[in-house]
XYZ file of C-alpha atoms in Angstrom:
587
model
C 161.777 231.684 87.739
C 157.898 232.060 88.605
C 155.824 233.268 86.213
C 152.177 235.031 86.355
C 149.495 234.664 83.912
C 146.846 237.503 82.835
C 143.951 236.118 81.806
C 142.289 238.076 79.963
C 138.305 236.678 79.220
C 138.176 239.248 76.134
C 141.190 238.083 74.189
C 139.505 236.181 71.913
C 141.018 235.118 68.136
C 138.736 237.514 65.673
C 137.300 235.748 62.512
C 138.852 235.434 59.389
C 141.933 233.835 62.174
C 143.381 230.738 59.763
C 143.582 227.620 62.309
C 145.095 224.037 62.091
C 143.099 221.498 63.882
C 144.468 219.337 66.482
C 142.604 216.839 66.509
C 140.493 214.806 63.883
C 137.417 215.127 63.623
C 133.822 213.798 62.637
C 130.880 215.863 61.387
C 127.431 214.308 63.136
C 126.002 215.725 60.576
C 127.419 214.773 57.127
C 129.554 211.899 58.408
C 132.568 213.437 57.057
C 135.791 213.568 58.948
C 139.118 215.837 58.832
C 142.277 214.527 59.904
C 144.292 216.298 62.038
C 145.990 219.064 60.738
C 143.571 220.492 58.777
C 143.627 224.266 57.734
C 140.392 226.200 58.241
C 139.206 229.844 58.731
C 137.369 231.145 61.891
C 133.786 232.654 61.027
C 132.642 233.102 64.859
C 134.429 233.887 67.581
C 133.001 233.363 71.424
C 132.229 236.009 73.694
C 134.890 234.374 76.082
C 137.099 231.148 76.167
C 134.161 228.678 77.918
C 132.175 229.137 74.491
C 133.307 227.075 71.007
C 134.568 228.785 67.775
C 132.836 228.280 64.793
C 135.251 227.274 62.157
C 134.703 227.161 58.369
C 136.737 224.346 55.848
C 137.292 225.184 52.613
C 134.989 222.835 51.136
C 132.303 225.119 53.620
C 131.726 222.239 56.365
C 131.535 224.497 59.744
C 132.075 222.975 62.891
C 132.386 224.166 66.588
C 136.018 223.926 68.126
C 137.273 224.568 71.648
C 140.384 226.648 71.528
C 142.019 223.520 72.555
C 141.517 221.702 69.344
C 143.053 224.220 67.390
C 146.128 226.067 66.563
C 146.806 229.330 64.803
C 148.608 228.733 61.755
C 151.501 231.522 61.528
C 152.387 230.241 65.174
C 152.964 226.951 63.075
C 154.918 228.405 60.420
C 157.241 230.231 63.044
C 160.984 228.651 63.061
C 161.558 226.636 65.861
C 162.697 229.091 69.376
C 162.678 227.959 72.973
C 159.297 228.170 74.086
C 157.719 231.919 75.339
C 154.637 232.699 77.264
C 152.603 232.960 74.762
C 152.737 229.197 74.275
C 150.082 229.029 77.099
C 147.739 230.498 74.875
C 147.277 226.728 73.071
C 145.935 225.753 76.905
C 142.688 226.523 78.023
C 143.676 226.296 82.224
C 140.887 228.341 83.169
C 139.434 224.965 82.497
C 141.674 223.196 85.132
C 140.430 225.449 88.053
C 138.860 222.896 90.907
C 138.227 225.797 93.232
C 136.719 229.059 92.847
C 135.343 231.151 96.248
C 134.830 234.589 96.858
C 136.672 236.757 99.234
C 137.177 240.131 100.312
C 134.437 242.765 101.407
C 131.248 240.054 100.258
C 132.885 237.820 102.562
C 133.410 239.798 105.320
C 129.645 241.142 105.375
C 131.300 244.773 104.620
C 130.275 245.192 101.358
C 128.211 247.766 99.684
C 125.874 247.946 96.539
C 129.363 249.162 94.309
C 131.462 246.640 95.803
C 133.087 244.437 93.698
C 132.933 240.130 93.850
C 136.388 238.931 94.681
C 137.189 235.864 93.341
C 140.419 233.496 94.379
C 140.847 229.793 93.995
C 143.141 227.098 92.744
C 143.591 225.843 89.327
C 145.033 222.376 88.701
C 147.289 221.957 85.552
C 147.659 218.636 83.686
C 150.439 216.605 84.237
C 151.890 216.727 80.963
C 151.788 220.672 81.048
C 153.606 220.620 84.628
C 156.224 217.766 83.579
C 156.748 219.941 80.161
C 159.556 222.516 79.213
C 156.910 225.197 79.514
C 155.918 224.338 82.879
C 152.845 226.493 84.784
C 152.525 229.553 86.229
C 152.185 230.125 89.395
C 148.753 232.165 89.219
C 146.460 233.081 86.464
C 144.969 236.770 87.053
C 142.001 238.746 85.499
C 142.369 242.514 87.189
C 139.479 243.072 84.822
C 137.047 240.571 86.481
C 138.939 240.687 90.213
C 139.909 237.272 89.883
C 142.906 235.365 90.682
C 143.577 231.437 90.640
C 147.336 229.749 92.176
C 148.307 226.784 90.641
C 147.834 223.990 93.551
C 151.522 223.676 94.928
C 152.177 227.725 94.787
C 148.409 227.946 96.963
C 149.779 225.304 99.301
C 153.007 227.014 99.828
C 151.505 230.057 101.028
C 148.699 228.773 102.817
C 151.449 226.910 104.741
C 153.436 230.249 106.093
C 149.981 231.387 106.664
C 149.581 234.080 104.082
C 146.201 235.795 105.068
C 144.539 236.268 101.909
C 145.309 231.765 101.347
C 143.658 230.917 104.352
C 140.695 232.858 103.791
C 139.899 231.261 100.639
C 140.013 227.835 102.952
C 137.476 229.502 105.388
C 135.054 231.686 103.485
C 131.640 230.341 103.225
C 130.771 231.522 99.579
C 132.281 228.653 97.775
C 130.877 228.731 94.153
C 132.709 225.265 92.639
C 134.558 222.847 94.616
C 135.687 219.440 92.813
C 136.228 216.574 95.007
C 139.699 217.249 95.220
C 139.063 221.150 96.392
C 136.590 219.514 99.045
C 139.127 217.259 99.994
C 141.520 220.689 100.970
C 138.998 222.135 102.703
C 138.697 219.325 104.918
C 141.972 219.007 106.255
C 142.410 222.872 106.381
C 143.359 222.828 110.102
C 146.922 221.495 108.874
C 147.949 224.942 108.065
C 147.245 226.130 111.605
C 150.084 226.577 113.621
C 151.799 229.341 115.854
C 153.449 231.278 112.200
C 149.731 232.909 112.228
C 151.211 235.066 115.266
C 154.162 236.417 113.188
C 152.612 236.714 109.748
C 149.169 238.852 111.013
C 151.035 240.413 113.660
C 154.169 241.159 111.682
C 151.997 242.515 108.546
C 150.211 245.095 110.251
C 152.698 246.489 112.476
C 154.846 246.708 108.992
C 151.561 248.680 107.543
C 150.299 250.946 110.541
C 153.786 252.621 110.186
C 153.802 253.602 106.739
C 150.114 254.440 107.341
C 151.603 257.107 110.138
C 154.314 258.033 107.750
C 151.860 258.900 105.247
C 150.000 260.813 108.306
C 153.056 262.758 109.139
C 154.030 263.368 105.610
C 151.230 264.159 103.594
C 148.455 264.552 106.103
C 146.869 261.728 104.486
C 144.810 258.734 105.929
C 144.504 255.377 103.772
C 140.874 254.462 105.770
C 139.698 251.319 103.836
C 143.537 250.088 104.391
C 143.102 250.851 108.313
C 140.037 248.820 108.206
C 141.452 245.356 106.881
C 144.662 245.942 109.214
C 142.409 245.931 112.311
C 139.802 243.073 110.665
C 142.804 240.915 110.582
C 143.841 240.967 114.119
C 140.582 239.961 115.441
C 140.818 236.851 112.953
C 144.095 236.492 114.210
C 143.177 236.679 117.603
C 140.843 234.179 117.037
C 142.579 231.311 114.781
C 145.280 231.064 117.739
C 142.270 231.276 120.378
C 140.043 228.512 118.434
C 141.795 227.296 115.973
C 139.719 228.502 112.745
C 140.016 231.676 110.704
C 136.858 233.393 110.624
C 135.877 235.390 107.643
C 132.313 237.080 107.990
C 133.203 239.825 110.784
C 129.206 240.595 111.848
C 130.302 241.129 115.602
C 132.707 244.009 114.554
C 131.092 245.136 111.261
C 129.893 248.636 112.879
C 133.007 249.896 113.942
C 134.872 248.886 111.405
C 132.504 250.822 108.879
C 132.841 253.308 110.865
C 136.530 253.528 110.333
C 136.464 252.823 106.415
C 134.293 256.029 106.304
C 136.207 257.902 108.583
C 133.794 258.452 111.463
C 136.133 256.975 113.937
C 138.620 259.324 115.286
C 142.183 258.386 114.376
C 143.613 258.215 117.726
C 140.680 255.875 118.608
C 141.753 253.796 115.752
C 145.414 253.372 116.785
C 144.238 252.466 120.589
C 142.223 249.930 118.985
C 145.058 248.600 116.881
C 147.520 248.577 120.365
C 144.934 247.010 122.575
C 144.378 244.312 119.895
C 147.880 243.942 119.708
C 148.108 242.762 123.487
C 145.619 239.980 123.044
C 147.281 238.967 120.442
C 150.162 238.378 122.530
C 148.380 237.266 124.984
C 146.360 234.638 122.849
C 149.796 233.629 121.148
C 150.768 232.744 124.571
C 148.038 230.305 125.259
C 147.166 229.033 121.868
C 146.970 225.022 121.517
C 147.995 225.414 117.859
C 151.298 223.809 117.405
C 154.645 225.216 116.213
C 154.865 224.556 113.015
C 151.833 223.136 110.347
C 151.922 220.192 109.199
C 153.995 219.399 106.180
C 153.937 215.498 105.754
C 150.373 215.549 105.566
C 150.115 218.429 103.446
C 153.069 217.273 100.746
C 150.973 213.708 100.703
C 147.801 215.637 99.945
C 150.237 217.289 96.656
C 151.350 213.634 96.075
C 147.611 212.601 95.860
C 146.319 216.103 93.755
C 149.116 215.321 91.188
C 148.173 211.879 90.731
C 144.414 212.949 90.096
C 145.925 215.559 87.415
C 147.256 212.375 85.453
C 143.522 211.669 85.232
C 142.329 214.439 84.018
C 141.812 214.869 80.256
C 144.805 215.197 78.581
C 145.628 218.863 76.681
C 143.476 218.294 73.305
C 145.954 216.861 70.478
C 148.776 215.048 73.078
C 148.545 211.558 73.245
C 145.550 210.020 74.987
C 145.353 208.713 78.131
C 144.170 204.861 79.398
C 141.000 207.173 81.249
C 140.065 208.554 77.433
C 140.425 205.338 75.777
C 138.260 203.579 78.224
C 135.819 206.280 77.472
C 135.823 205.556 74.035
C 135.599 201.518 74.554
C 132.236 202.253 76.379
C 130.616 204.421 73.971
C 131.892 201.438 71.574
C 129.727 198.952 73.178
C 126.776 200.880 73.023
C 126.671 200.385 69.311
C 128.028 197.409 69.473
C 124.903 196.402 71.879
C 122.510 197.286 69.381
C 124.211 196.231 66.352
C 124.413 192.391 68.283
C 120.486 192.903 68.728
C 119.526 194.737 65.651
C 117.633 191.375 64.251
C 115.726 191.180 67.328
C 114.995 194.856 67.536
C 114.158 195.115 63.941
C 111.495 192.579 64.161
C 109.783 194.699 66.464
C 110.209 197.633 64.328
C 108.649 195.442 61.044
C 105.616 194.712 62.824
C 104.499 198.539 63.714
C 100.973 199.168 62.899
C 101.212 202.083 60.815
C 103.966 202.823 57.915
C 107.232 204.186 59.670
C 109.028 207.449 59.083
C 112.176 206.321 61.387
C 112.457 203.781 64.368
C 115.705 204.770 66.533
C 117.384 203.785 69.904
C 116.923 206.100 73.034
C 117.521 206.041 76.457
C 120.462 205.094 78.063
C 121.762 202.929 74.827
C 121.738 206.321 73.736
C 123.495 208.575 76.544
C 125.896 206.176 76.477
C 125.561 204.272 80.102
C 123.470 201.575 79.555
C 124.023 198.801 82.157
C 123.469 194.911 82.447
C 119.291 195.059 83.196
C 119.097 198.440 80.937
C 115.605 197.665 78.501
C 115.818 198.924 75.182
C 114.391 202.442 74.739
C 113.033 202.538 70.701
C 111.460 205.748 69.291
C 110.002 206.818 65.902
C 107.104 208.477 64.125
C 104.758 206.878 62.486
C 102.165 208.137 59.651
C 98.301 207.414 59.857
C 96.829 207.346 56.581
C 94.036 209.314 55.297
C 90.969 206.789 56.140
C 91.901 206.997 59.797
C 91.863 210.354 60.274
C 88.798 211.249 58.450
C 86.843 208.554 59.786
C 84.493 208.864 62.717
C 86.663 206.781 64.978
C 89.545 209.255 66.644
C 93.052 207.279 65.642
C 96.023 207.049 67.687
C 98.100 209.115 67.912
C 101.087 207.780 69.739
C 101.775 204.295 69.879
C 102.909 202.119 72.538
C 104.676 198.608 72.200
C 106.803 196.797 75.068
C 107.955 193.285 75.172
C 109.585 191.234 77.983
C 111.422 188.199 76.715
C 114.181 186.438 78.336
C 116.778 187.780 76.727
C 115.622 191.459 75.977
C 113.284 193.893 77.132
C 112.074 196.613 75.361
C 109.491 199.068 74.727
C 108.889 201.329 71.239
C 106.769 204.529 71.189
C 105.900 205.606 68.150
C 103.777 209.544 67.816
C 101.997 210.112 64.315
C 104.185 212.913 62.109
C 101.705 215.623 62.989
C 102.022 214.855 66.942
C 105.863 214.771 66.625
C 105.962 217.943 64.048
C 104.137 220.027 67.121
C 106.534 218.697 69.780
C 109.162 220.145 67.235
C 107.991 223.354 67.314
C 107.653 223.207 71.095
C 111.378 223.240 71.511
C 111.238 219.858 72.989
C 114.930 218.695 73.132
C 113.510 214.971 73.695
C 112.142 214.633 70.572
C 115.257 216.368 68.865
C 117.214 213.422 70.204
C 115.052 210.885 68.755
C 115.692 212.297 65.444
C 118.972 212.392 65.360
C 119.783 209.416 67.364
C 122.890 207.985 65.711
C 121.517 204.728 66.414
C 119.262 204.376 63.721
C 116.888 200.808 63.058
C 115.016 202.030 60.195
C 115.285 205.244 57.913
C 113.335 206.682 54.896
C 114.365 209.881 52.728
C 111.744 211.742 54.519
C 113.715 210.982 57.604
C 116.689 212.471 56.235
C 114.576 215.587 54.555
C 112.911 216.186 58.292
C 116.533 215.845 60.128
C 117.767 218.876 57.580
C 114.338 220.730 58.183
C 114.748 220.594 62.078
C 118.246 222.201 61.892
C 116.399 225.218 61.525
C 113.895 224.617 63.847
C 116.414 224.611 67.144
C 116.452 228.030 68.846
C 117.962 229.350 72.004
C 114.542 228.555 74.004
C 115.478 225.109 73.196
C 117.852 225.583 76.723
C 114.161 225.677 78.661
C 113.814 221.992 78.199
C 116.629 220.681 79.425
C 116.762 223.297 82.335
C 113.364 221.625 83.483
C 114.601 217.791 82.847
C 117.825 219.050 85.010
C 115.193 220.082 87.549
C 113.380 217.045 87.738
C 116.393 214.746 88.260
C 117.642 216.823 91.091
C 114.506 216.268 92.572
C 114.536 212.336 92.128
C 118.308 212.443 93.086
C 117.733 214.128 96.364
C 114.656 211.414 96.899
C 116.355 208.307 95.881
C 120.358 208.737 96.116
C 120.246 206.763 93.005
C 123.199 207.062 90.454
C 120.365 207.130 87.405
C 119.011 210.523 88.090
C 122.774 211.895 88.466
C 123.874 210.266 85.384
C 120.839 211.250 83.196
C 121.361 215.339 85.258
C 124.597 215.749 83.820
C 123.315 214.608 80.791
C 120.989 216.575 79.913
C 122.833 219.654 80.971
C 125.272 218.853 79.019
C 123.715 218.054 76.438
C 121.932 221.623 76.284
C 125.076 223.637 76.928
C 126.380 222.072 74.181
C 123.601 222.740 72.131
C 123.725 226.592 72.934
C 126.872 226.797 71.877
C 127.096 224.710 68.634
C 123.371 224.148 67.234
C 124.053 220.473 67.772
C 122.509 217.641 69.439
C 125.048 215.564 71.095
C 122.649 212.891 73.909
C 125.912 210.699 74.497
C 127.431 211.886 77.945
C 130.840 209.709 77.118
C 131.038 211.676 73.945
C 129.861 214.799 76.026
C 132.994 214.507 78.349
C 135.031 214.910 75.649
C 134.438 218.724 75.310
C 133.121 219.242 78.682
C 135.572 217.654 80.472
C 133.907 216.483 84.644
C 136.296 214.040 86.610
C 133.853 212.339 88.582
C 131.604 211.450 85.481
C 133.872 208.620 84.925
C 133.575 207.116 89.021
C 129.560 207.527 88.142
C 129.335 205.707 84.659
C 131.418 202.753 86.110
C 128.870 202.482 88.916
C 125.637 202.638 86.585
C 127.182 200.818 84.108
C 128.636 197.895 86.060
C 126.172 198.010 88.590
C 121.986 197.594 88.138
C 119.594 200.424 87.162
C 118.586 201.191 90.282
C 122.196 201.089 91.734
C 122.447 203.505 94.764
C 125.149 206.481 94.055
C 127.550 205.072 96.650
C 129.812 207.363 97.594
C 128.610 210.332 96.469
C 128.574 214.139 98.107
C 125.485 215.511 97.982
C 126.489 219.262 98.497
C 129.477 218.801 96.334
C 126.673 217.450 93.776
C 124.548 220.359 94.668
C 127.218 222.772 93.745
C 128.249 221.397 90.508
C 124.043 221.040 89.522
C 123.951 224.828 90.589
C 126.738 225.591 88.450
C 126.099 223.979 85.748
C 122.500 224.770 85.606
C 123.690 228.998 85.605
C 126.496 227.946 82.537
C 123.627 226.507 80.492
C 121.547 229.844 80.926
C 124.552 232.077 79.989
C 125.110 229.777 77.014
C 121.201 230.204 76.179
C 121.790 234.339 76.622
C 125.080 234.214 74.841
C 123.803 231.508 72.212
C 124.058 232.086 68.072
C 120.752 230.393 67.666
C 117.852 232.053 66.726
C 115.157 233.341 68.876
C 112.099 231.900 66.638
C 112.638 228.871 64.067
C 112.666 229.429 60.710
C 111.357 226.687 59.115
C 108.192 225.782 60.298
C 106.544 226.534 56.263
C 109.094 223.390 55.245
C 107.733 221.327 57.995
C 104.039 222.155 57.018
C 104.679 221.010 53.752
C 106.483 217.767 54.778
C 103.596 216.453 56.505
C 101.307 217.656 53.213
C 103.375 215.328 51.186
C 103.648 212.416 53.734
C 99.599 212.806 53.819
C 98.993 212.655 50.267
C 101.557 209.721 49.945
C 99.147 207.839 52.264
């Protein structure tokens, strides 16, 4: 039996909601962890399910959950039962869609300034969902927000008896995200074109112009807007048999068909319309090249192919992990591995600074996580002039810069004085934010630790500026170079940003990024940067597809900034003065 999902954006969990996590996890901040399993009590909930929860412990650690990684606890303590709908509220699958257009009036060119954004498009589930007693539903709905998304096979299905309202989604040109595997659909859409278009378009509105003159005769009543889509789709269907492509936009037309939605066109002139359409229908059925049926084989091996991506995907949070996880996991491994193997040699470096150190870490990609074979070593800190420098008549300096090229290792340390790197604090500068609390620490001080608690309350929502520009610039160098770095360290750092917005915490690691923000094709792009050289090409990869997801991602980050917890001004800029007092004084 099919089933149909309403989704429904505003049915959110409310706080004081008791949860049981299911998943460990790790606090950045503290280093503490909770197994899986542990009970906690919501204290913010998200304005819709793409934002985190902010979940309290009841030792009073907080920490910001997807609805994934949780589970409400009386659903636990319910007796066992066959499973119900509501078990797909544990699965986030507006998260699976690969393909989101719009349709309807926007599409056609017949909108208005009231008219509503229609938007269709195909979600694909993960594999053990699908292979699972509760299997999928066939479509997820939001009346609310006019959308509507068919699971893959129940889209192909009707796409392939030529369902009107499928194929558009195929053919309109507003296409707002399209993975790889949505792009790969859209390419081989002629293989639903065949000679059912006749009887399903044809059929349809014959079917609908007589109730529409049984309304007429009954209730002296004429459905006008109704009239208008029966006639718009007999000229598409005219001219998919004629050319072989559905069109969409109807700019050729888009006069007299206004002019019967407001009911300027006479009736009767409506109806001779509809017949004489009718005839070149029949006579374009008659003389069409498309063949008699679509084609299936290549359609069902396109399903073969989709289903074997959705084994790729990352698995529901709390099932058991999958080899494309684990080899996630392995490279964000080396990383510290990398470092740990050259902390001696790095260290050295770090002993012989000029000036007194407040904290030396690792940036760069070491850092992000995709450091490959020729990668130098990116080392960061702040260091503190004393007294006699800055008094004196000679101007010190203030930032540092060190960079060695030995055989084995290349690196380069940049070091700003405390004042230099408190300002860039209060600047919102998200690269300096990354420095401090880069996991990947060479040398520390309590000061370190007192400025990394002081800066928590420095991060505001403006903070999502900075990495909105960096995402700029690497688009630029992308479309320049075609190089796989720029992509890489885009994604990155829009990541990295809309997961800032939405937790208050600095995460620069894009395998650990993944994790929660879950992008197929970051996988294919860290294997090529890091098994290939730093200035590897980005073989392979689609520039508009690229474009898309930048575009998108780039309008998520400022709706995260908008919808963001964080402050509008930091609140602890007095703490920081009188941190770099002290440091002075020490000196």
């Amino acid at each position: 039996m099919s089933r149909k999902v309403a989704y429904n954006p505003n049915a959110i969990l409310p706080p004081g909601t008791q949860v049981v996590t299911r998943v460990a996890l790790a606090f950045a901040e503290t280093q503490d962890e909770r197994p899986q399993g542990a009970v906690g009590e919501i204290v913010q909930s998200p304005i819709d399910h793409t934002h985190a929860y902010r979940v309290r412990f009841v030792d009073g650690d907080e920490i910001a959950l997807r609805r994934t990684q949780f589970a409400v606890l009386k659903h636990l303590r319910r007796p066992p039962q066959w499973p119900t709908d509501d078990v797909l509220d544990e699965f986030d699958l507006m998260d699976r869609v690969v393909y989101r257009c719009v349709v309807g009036s926007r599409a056609y060119g017949l909108d208005h300034e009231t008219s509503d954004v229609d938007r269709r498009g195909i979600y694909l589930p993960p594999a053990e969902m699908h292979w699972s007693l509760f299997g999928v539903p066939e479509q997820l709905e939001s009346p609310e927000t006019e959308e509507c998304y068919w699971e893959l096979q129940k889209f192909l299905t009707l796409a392939l008896k030529a369902n009107p309202n499928v194929l558009e989604c195929l053919y309109t040109p507003l296409v707002e995200h399209a993975a790889p595997i949505a792009q790969e659909l859209r390419r081989m859409r002629d293989a639903f074109l065949s000679k059912l278009l006749y009887q399903t378009y044809n059929g349809y509105v014959l079917s609908q112009f007589k109730k529409l003159h049984a309304r007429i005769r009954n209730h002296n009543e004429i459905k006008w807007k109704h009239a208008m889509h029966l006639i718009r789709l007999l000229l598409a269907g005219i001219v998919a048999l004629r050319d072989g492509v559905v069109p969409v936009a109807v700019e050729e037309h888009r006069a007299q068909l206004l002019a019967i939605r407001s009911g300027e066109m006479p009736w009767t002139e409506v109806d001779a319309w509809r017949r004489a359409l009718h005839r070149q229908f029949d006579e374009a059925y008659a003389h069409t090249t498309l063949p008699d049926r679509p084609d299936y084989d290549r359609v069902n091996d396109y399903l073969v192919r989709a289903r074997a991506v959705a084994t790729k995907l990352r698995p529901i949070e709390g099932k058991a992990s999958t080899a494309r996880v684990e080899a996630l996991r392995d490279s964000l491994a080396t990383c510290c591995i990398e470092v740990h193997a050259r902390f001696d040699a790095l260290r050295s470096v770090i002993d012989a600074a000029e000036y007194p150190l407040l904290f030396a870490t690792v940036s760069g990609a070491h850092l992000y996580g995709f450091p490959s074979a020729d990668s130098d070593f990116d080392l960061r800190g702040v260091h503190v002039l004393p007294t006699r420098d800055l008094v004196g008549l000679y101007p010190p300096r203030k930032t540092i810069e060190h960079s060695e090229d030995r055989p084995d290792l290349e690196l380069d340390l940049v070091t700003h004085d405390a004042a230099k790197f408190f300002r860039l604090l209060l600047k919102k500068n998200g690269y300096v934010l990354e420095q401090l609390y880069s996991p990947l620490i060479l040398h520390t001080t309590p000061e370190h630790a007192e400025l990394k608690a002081i800066s928590r309350d420095l991060i505001t929502r403006h903070h999502a500026q900075h990495y909105l520009g960096f995402a700029r610039t690497q688009w630029s160098l992308f479309e320049k170079q075609r190089r796989v770095k720029p992509l890489l360290y885009l994604y990155r750092v829009l990541l990295t940003g809309i997961h800032l917005m939405r937790s208050g915490v600095i995460e620069a690691n894009l395998v650990s990024l993944t994790r929660a923000y879950p992008l197929p094709y970051i996988e294919y792009l860290l294997r090529q940067k890091t098994q290939g050289r730093e200035k590897g090409l980005a073989t392979g990869a689609d520039l508009e597809f690229h474009r898309e997801e930048y575009r998108r991602l780039m309008q998520e980050l400022e709706t995260a900034s908008a919808a963001s917890a964080l402050p509008d001004e930091p609140s602890s800029r007095d703490a920081l003065h009188d941190l770099l007092v002290r440091l002075r004084n020490a000196r």
